[in-house]
Each structure stands twice: as C-alpha cells, then as structure tokens.
Amino acid sequence: MGMRMSDSHLPIHWEFRSVNDVVTDTAGGFGFPKNFQGRRDLPFPFVKVSDMNLPGNETYITTAENFVDDMILDEIRAKTYPPSTIVFPKIGGAIATNKKRILGVEATFDNNVMAIVPNEQKALTKWIFYYLQSIDLMKLANSGPVPSIRQSTVQALTIPIPYPHDPARSLDTQRRIVARIEALLSEVRDMRALNAKLMADAENLYRAIVFNRSEWTPTYIPIQEFVSRIFPNVDVEDNEEYSFAGVKSFGRGVFPGKRILGSETSYRQLTRIRTGHFIYPKLMAWEGALGMVPPECDGYVVSPEYPVFEVDESKVLPEVLDVYFRTPSVWPRLAELSTGTNARRRRLNPEVLLTYEVPIPPMSVQIQLRKAKNEFGNLREIKETDQLLNTLEASILNQAFRGEL
C-alpha cells in the first residue's frame, strides 16, 4: 500500500520512489526469551518499544534496558543492525504513539519493532526519518483486533526524492533541506520548552495553593459527600456523530477527542459531560488519568467506562479535585485502590473512589485557587499554543517534502 502526496505537488525533477528503492533492508525484529533479558554489561542494546521512551533516546537510541552479545544473538538467531537504522513500533497500540527513532549505535530489536536501513547513496537517513515523521503510522496498519504493520506495506511506501537521476545533486539537495528542517524544528522545540515551563510554573502555583498548609488545616472528606454520580444519559443513534472526550495519563487532564458516528462504537449509551464535571477512565486512573472537564469539552460525551461526577460547589470547587488528583504523589494510593491481575489493566471502580478521603482546604483557599486558574485561563492558552506548535511542526515537514524550504 503506497502513501503519497500528489505528483503535482512535487518540484520539477523530483520523483517518488518506493522505500524499497532507497533502503538496503527492512526487518521485523526477533523474539527475545526472558532467560536472556536483564543484562546491562553486554555490548549490543536489544531495543524494545519501551526503550524509545528512555531519557536520551528521544531521537537516537543509544541505550536500552537489555543488552546482548554475539553468543546470545546466535542462540536466538538474531543479528545486529548498523547505526542510522530507523526503527518504529509495528504491533498493537504502540503504533498510535507514532514514535520513530534512529539507532545511534550497533543494536538489535525485538519483534514488536520494524526497521529500515537507509541506502545513504540514494537517501539520507535524516531525509527518510523526517519524511516518516510526517506520516501517521496508524494509516499503515492493517485493520483487525490488534493493528500491525506489514513489512511489504513499509517497502511500498513512497517517498519524494529530489533529482533521483543525479545522485550527487540529490544528496546535496537532501542535506540542504534537512539542515533547514532541523533549524526550524529547533526553534519549535525552544518554543515548546518555554511553553512547557509556563505550564509547569502554573501547575506548581496551583499545587502550592492546595498543598501549602502552613496557615490552614485540611478537612479530610470522603468524595461521596460532595459529588453525585451522573450515569449514561445519551442513547446512541447509528447515524448521529458524537464528539468524544478523553483523559490523558500522568496528570495531563481532560482533552477533546475524535468525532465518530454512532455506528462506529459498540456502546449503546454514552454520558454527556459538562464544564466542571469530574471524570476518569476506570482503566487508567492509577497513573493519573483524572481531571475536571474544561470549557472546551463542554457537551462532549464519554463511554460508560468513564465514571462522571457532578461536584457540589457549596462544599468543594471542582478545581480542587482537578489539582489534587493530577498531582503525582497521589497516584500510588490510587494504584493501591485499583484491582486486577494485570498490572497495566488495573481498574479503579467508582464505588471505591467514592470512599477515598480528600484533604479539602477552606473555601477561601479554594476561591484563591479558582481565581489563579481563571487568570491563567485554565491553561487553555498554553495548551492552544502547544497545539499550534504541533501544527507548525507538521507544516514544516510538509513544505520540506514539497521542495518549499
């Protein structure tokens, strides 16, 4: 399955080439028995998808949680791949993370990873890497209960190549454009870092208000005393569109999600949410996926897997719950309250959460928090800036591969 922009968008003397034409190899990884895992004193990183998240591996992978040597490689019938090999997830939900990385050292990888080894005589590693950055990996995945990306799909993917019949000019053009991409993306990263600092400063201010108890003593109150649960109240119609909200893990709050047809969901009832409601997904609450519904999600819907609560503002302002449950030091307790044999699929049932006692500050402190949040626009402006930066990054890549940089 080839994916490509229109030929009419390419400059003269540029042509599309399949990935298979500009690489020396594509590969799908190797099985990795548990008895070989856990070594850190061997020469070659054995890369898993989770290693893409390690500090320092944001672009180039230079380390991993597991290492192997030639003896282990022979035993598991694997081999190493050279630096400059591009890797990304090929199976399951990890595909949706859209992570792409470059091996910074000789390494190997497991069978949840797909790899591309560029032919540097035809296409620079960074040229292919940045083109892949402009592609949603989920669009390469086959449909099914567990999405996966076939090697043949990657090989057939098309990529624009400048002056393919003049290799020297082609590589010079690629180098020039890659340098321009990196200069522009560096500016975007700087803006994103500043935005992240503003976000962190605002969150720290909110937490200081809620947790600074030098002048007041909190009252511990079970959640059930100041909320009422809202049960599913929307009957799903197949031909109607519904705007779904979600909650991000690690305290990143409630966000507007996709619009989908009723026929595309298996749920026959949904719950309408309103600004100030407190919601969470049962499955991910233990890692900080709880929050107050912001104005931009007013009127959205969530599935029955999301308990929804209306907060009695005469007792507690929703902003207090939002700040409290988005604070990392609270999450281990939520993990203890969550049940399930699979650590990643533990569920926090609402009946249990309702008994949880929250330290509630005096109403004067709660009003101070609300005022601070209103002055920051509930971080809406900061979040909108972050979304604009994502759009700008995508625009830079799209212009680059249309020869407009």
PDB file of N, CA and C in Angstrom, residues 10 12 29 36 44-46 66 125 135 141 151 186 193 206 221 223 236 239 268 285 310 320 343 382 389 401:
ATOM      1  N   LEU A  10       5.032  18.063  -6.345  1.00  0.00           N
ATOM      2  CA  LEU A  10       6.483  17.934  -6.349  1.00  0.00           C
ATOM      3  C   LEU A  10       7.116  18.940  -7.300  1.00  0.00           C
ATOM      4  N   ILE A  12       9.770  20.232 -10.139  1.00  0.00           N
ATOM      5  CA  ILE A  12      10.281  19.570 -11.344  1.00  0.00           C
ATOM      6  C   ILE A  12      11.597  18.872 -11.002  1.00  0.00           C
ATOM      7  N   GLY A  29      12.426  -7.649  13.326  1.00  0.00           N
ATOM      8  CA  GLY A  29      12.849  -7.928  14.695  1.00  0.00           C
ATOM      9  C   GLY A  29      12.838  -9.393  15.073  1.00  0.00           C
ATOM     10  N   PHE A  36      17.202 -14.516  28.638  1.00  0.00           N
ATOM     11  CA  PHE A  36      18.328 -13.713  28.139  1.00  0.00           C
ATOM     12  C   PHE A  36      18.176 -12.235  28.499  1.00  0.00           C
ATOM     13  N   PHE A  44      25.682  -5.002  22.939  1.00  0.00           N
ATOM     14  CA  PHE A  44      24.669  -4.531  21.981  1.00  0.00           C
ATOM     15  C   PHE A  44      23.309  -4.305  22.647  1.00  0.00           C
ATOM     16  N   PRO A  45      22.744  -3.093  22.545  1.00  0.00           N
ATOM     17  CA  PRO A  45      21.394  -2.883  23.063  1.00  0.00           C
ATOM     18  C   PRO A  45      20.390  -3.778  22.331  1.00  0.00           C
ATOM     19  N   PHE A  46      19.466  -4.366  23.084  1.00  0.00           N
ATOM     20  CA  PHE A  46      18.348  -5.103  22.499  1.00  0.00           C
ATOM     21  C   PHE A  46      17.112  -4.218  22.693  1.00  0.00           C
ATOM     22  N   ASN A  66      17.943  -3.804  28.087  1.00  0.00           N
ATOM     23  CA  ASN A  66      18.559  -5.120  27.913  1.00  0.00           C
ATOM     24  C   ASN A  66      19.676  -5.038  26.879  1.00  0.00           C
ATOM     25  N   THR A 125      19.682   9.167   5.823  1.00  0.00           N
ATOM     26  CA  THR A 125      18.891   8.667   6.949  1.00  0.00           C
ATOM     27  C   THR A 125      17.922   9.731   7.446  1.00  0.00           C
ATOM     28  N   ILE A 135       4.244  11.132   8.650  1.00  0.00           N
ATOM     29  CA  ILE A 135       3.264  10.076   8.362  1.00  0.00           C
ATOM     30  C   ILE A 135       2.687   9.515   9.656  1.00  0.00           C
ATOM     31  N   ALA A 141      -1.168   0.668   9.232  1.00  0.00           N
ATOM     32  CA  ALA A 141      -1.526  -0.582   9.915  1.00  0.00           C
ATOM     33  C   ALA A 141      -2.732  -1.244   9.272  1.00  0.00           C
ATOM     34  N   GLN A 151       5.670  -5.706   6.635  1.00  0.00           N
ATOM     35  CA  GLN A 151       6.918  -5.293   6.001  1.00  0.00           C
ATOM     36  C   GLN A 151       6.685  -4.861   4.559  1.00  0.00           C
ATOM     37  N   SER A 186      14.300  23.149  15.560  1.00  0.00           N
ATOM     38  CA  SER A 186      14.987  23.578  16.777  1.00  0.00           C
ATOM     39  C   SER A 186      14.280  24.785  17.385  1.00  0.00           C
ATOM     40  N   ALA A 193       9.621  24.187  24.722  1.00  0.00           N
ATOM     41  CA  ALA A 193      10.237  24.137  26.052  1.00  0.00           C
ATOM     42  C   ALA A 193       9.766  25.311  26.904  1.00  0.00           C
ATOM     43  N   TYR A 206      -0.666  26.197  41.335  1.00  0.00           N
ATOM     44  CA  TYR A 206      -1.922  25.601  41.781  1.00  0.00           C
ATOM     45  C   TYR A 206      -1.681  24.637  42.945  1.00  0.00           C
ATOM     46  N   ILE A 221     -12.420  14.624  53.718  1.00  0.00           N
ATOM     47  CA  ILE A 221     -13.822  14.328  53.442  1.00  0.00           C
ATOM     48  C   ILE A 221     -13.905  13.253  52.362  1.00  0.00           C
ATOM     49  N   ILE A 223     -15.093  11.434  49.141  1.00  0.00           N
ATOM     50  CA  ILE A 223     -15.590  12.039  47.903  1.00  0.00           C
ATOM     51  C   ILE A 223     -17.112  11.928  47.799  1.00  0.00           C
ATOM     52  N   VAL A 236     -27.384   6.105  21.893  1.00  0.00           N
ATOM     53  CA  VAL A 236     -26.596   6.217  20.662  1.00  0.00           C
ATOM     54  C   VAL A 236     -27.457   5.894  19.442  1.00  0.00           C
ATOM     55  N   ASN A 239     -26.661   6.939  13.020  1.00  0.00           N
ATOM     56  CA  ASN A 239     -26.395   7.983  12.025  1.00  0.00           C
ATOM     57  C   ASN A 239     -26.000   9.323  12.633  1.00  0.00           C
ATOM     58  N   ARG A 268     -24.024   1.465  23.408  1.00  0.00           N
ATOM     59  CA  ARG A 268     -25.371   1.907  23.061  1.00  0.00           C
ATOM     60  C   ARG A 268     -25.819   3.097  23.897  1.00  0.00           C
ATOM     61  N   ALA A 285      -6.894   5.245  35.742  1.00  0.00           N
ATOM     62  CA  ALA A 285      -6.866   6.204  36.851  1.00  0.00           C
ATOM     63  C   ALA A 285      -5.601   6.054  37.690  1.00  0.00           C
ATOM     64  N   GLU A 310     -20.833  15.074  39.220  1.00  0.00           N
ATOM     65  CA  GLU A 310     -21.100  16.498  39.395  1.00  0.00           C
ATOM     66  C   GLU A 310     -20.690  16.864  40.814  1.00  0.00           C
ATOM     67  N   VAL A 320     -10.296  22.072  42.906  1.00  0.00           N
ATOM     68  CA  VAL A 320      -9.515  21.425  43.962  1.00  0.00           C
ATOM     69  C   VAL A 320      -9.273  19.955  43.622  1.00  0.00           C
ATOM     70  N   ALA A 343      -1.061  -5.798  35.761  1.00  0.00           N
ATOM     71  CA  ALA A 343      -0.661  -4.505  36.315  1.00  0.00           C
ATOM     72  C   ALA A 343      -1.072  -3.341  35.427  1.00  0.00           C
ATOM     73  N   ILE A 382      -2.077  28.196  26.985  1.00  0.00           N
ATOM     74  CA  ILE A 382      -0.831  27.443  26.891  1.00  0.00           C
ATOM     75  C   ILE A 382      -1.042  26.167  26.080  1.00  0.00           C
ATOM     76  N   LEU A 389       1.951  24.675  17.913  1.00  0.00           N
ATOM     77  CA  LEU A 389       3.327  24.235  17.643  1.00  0.00           C
ATOM     78  C   LEU A 389       3.334  22.882  16.948  1.00  0.00           C
ATOM     79  N   PHE A 401       8.994  18.533   2.080  1.00  0.00           N
ATOM     80  CA  PHE A 401       8.914  17.444   1.096  1.00  0.00           C
ATOM     81  C   PHE A 401       8.093  17.828  -0.128  1.00  0.00           C
TER      82      PHE A 401
END
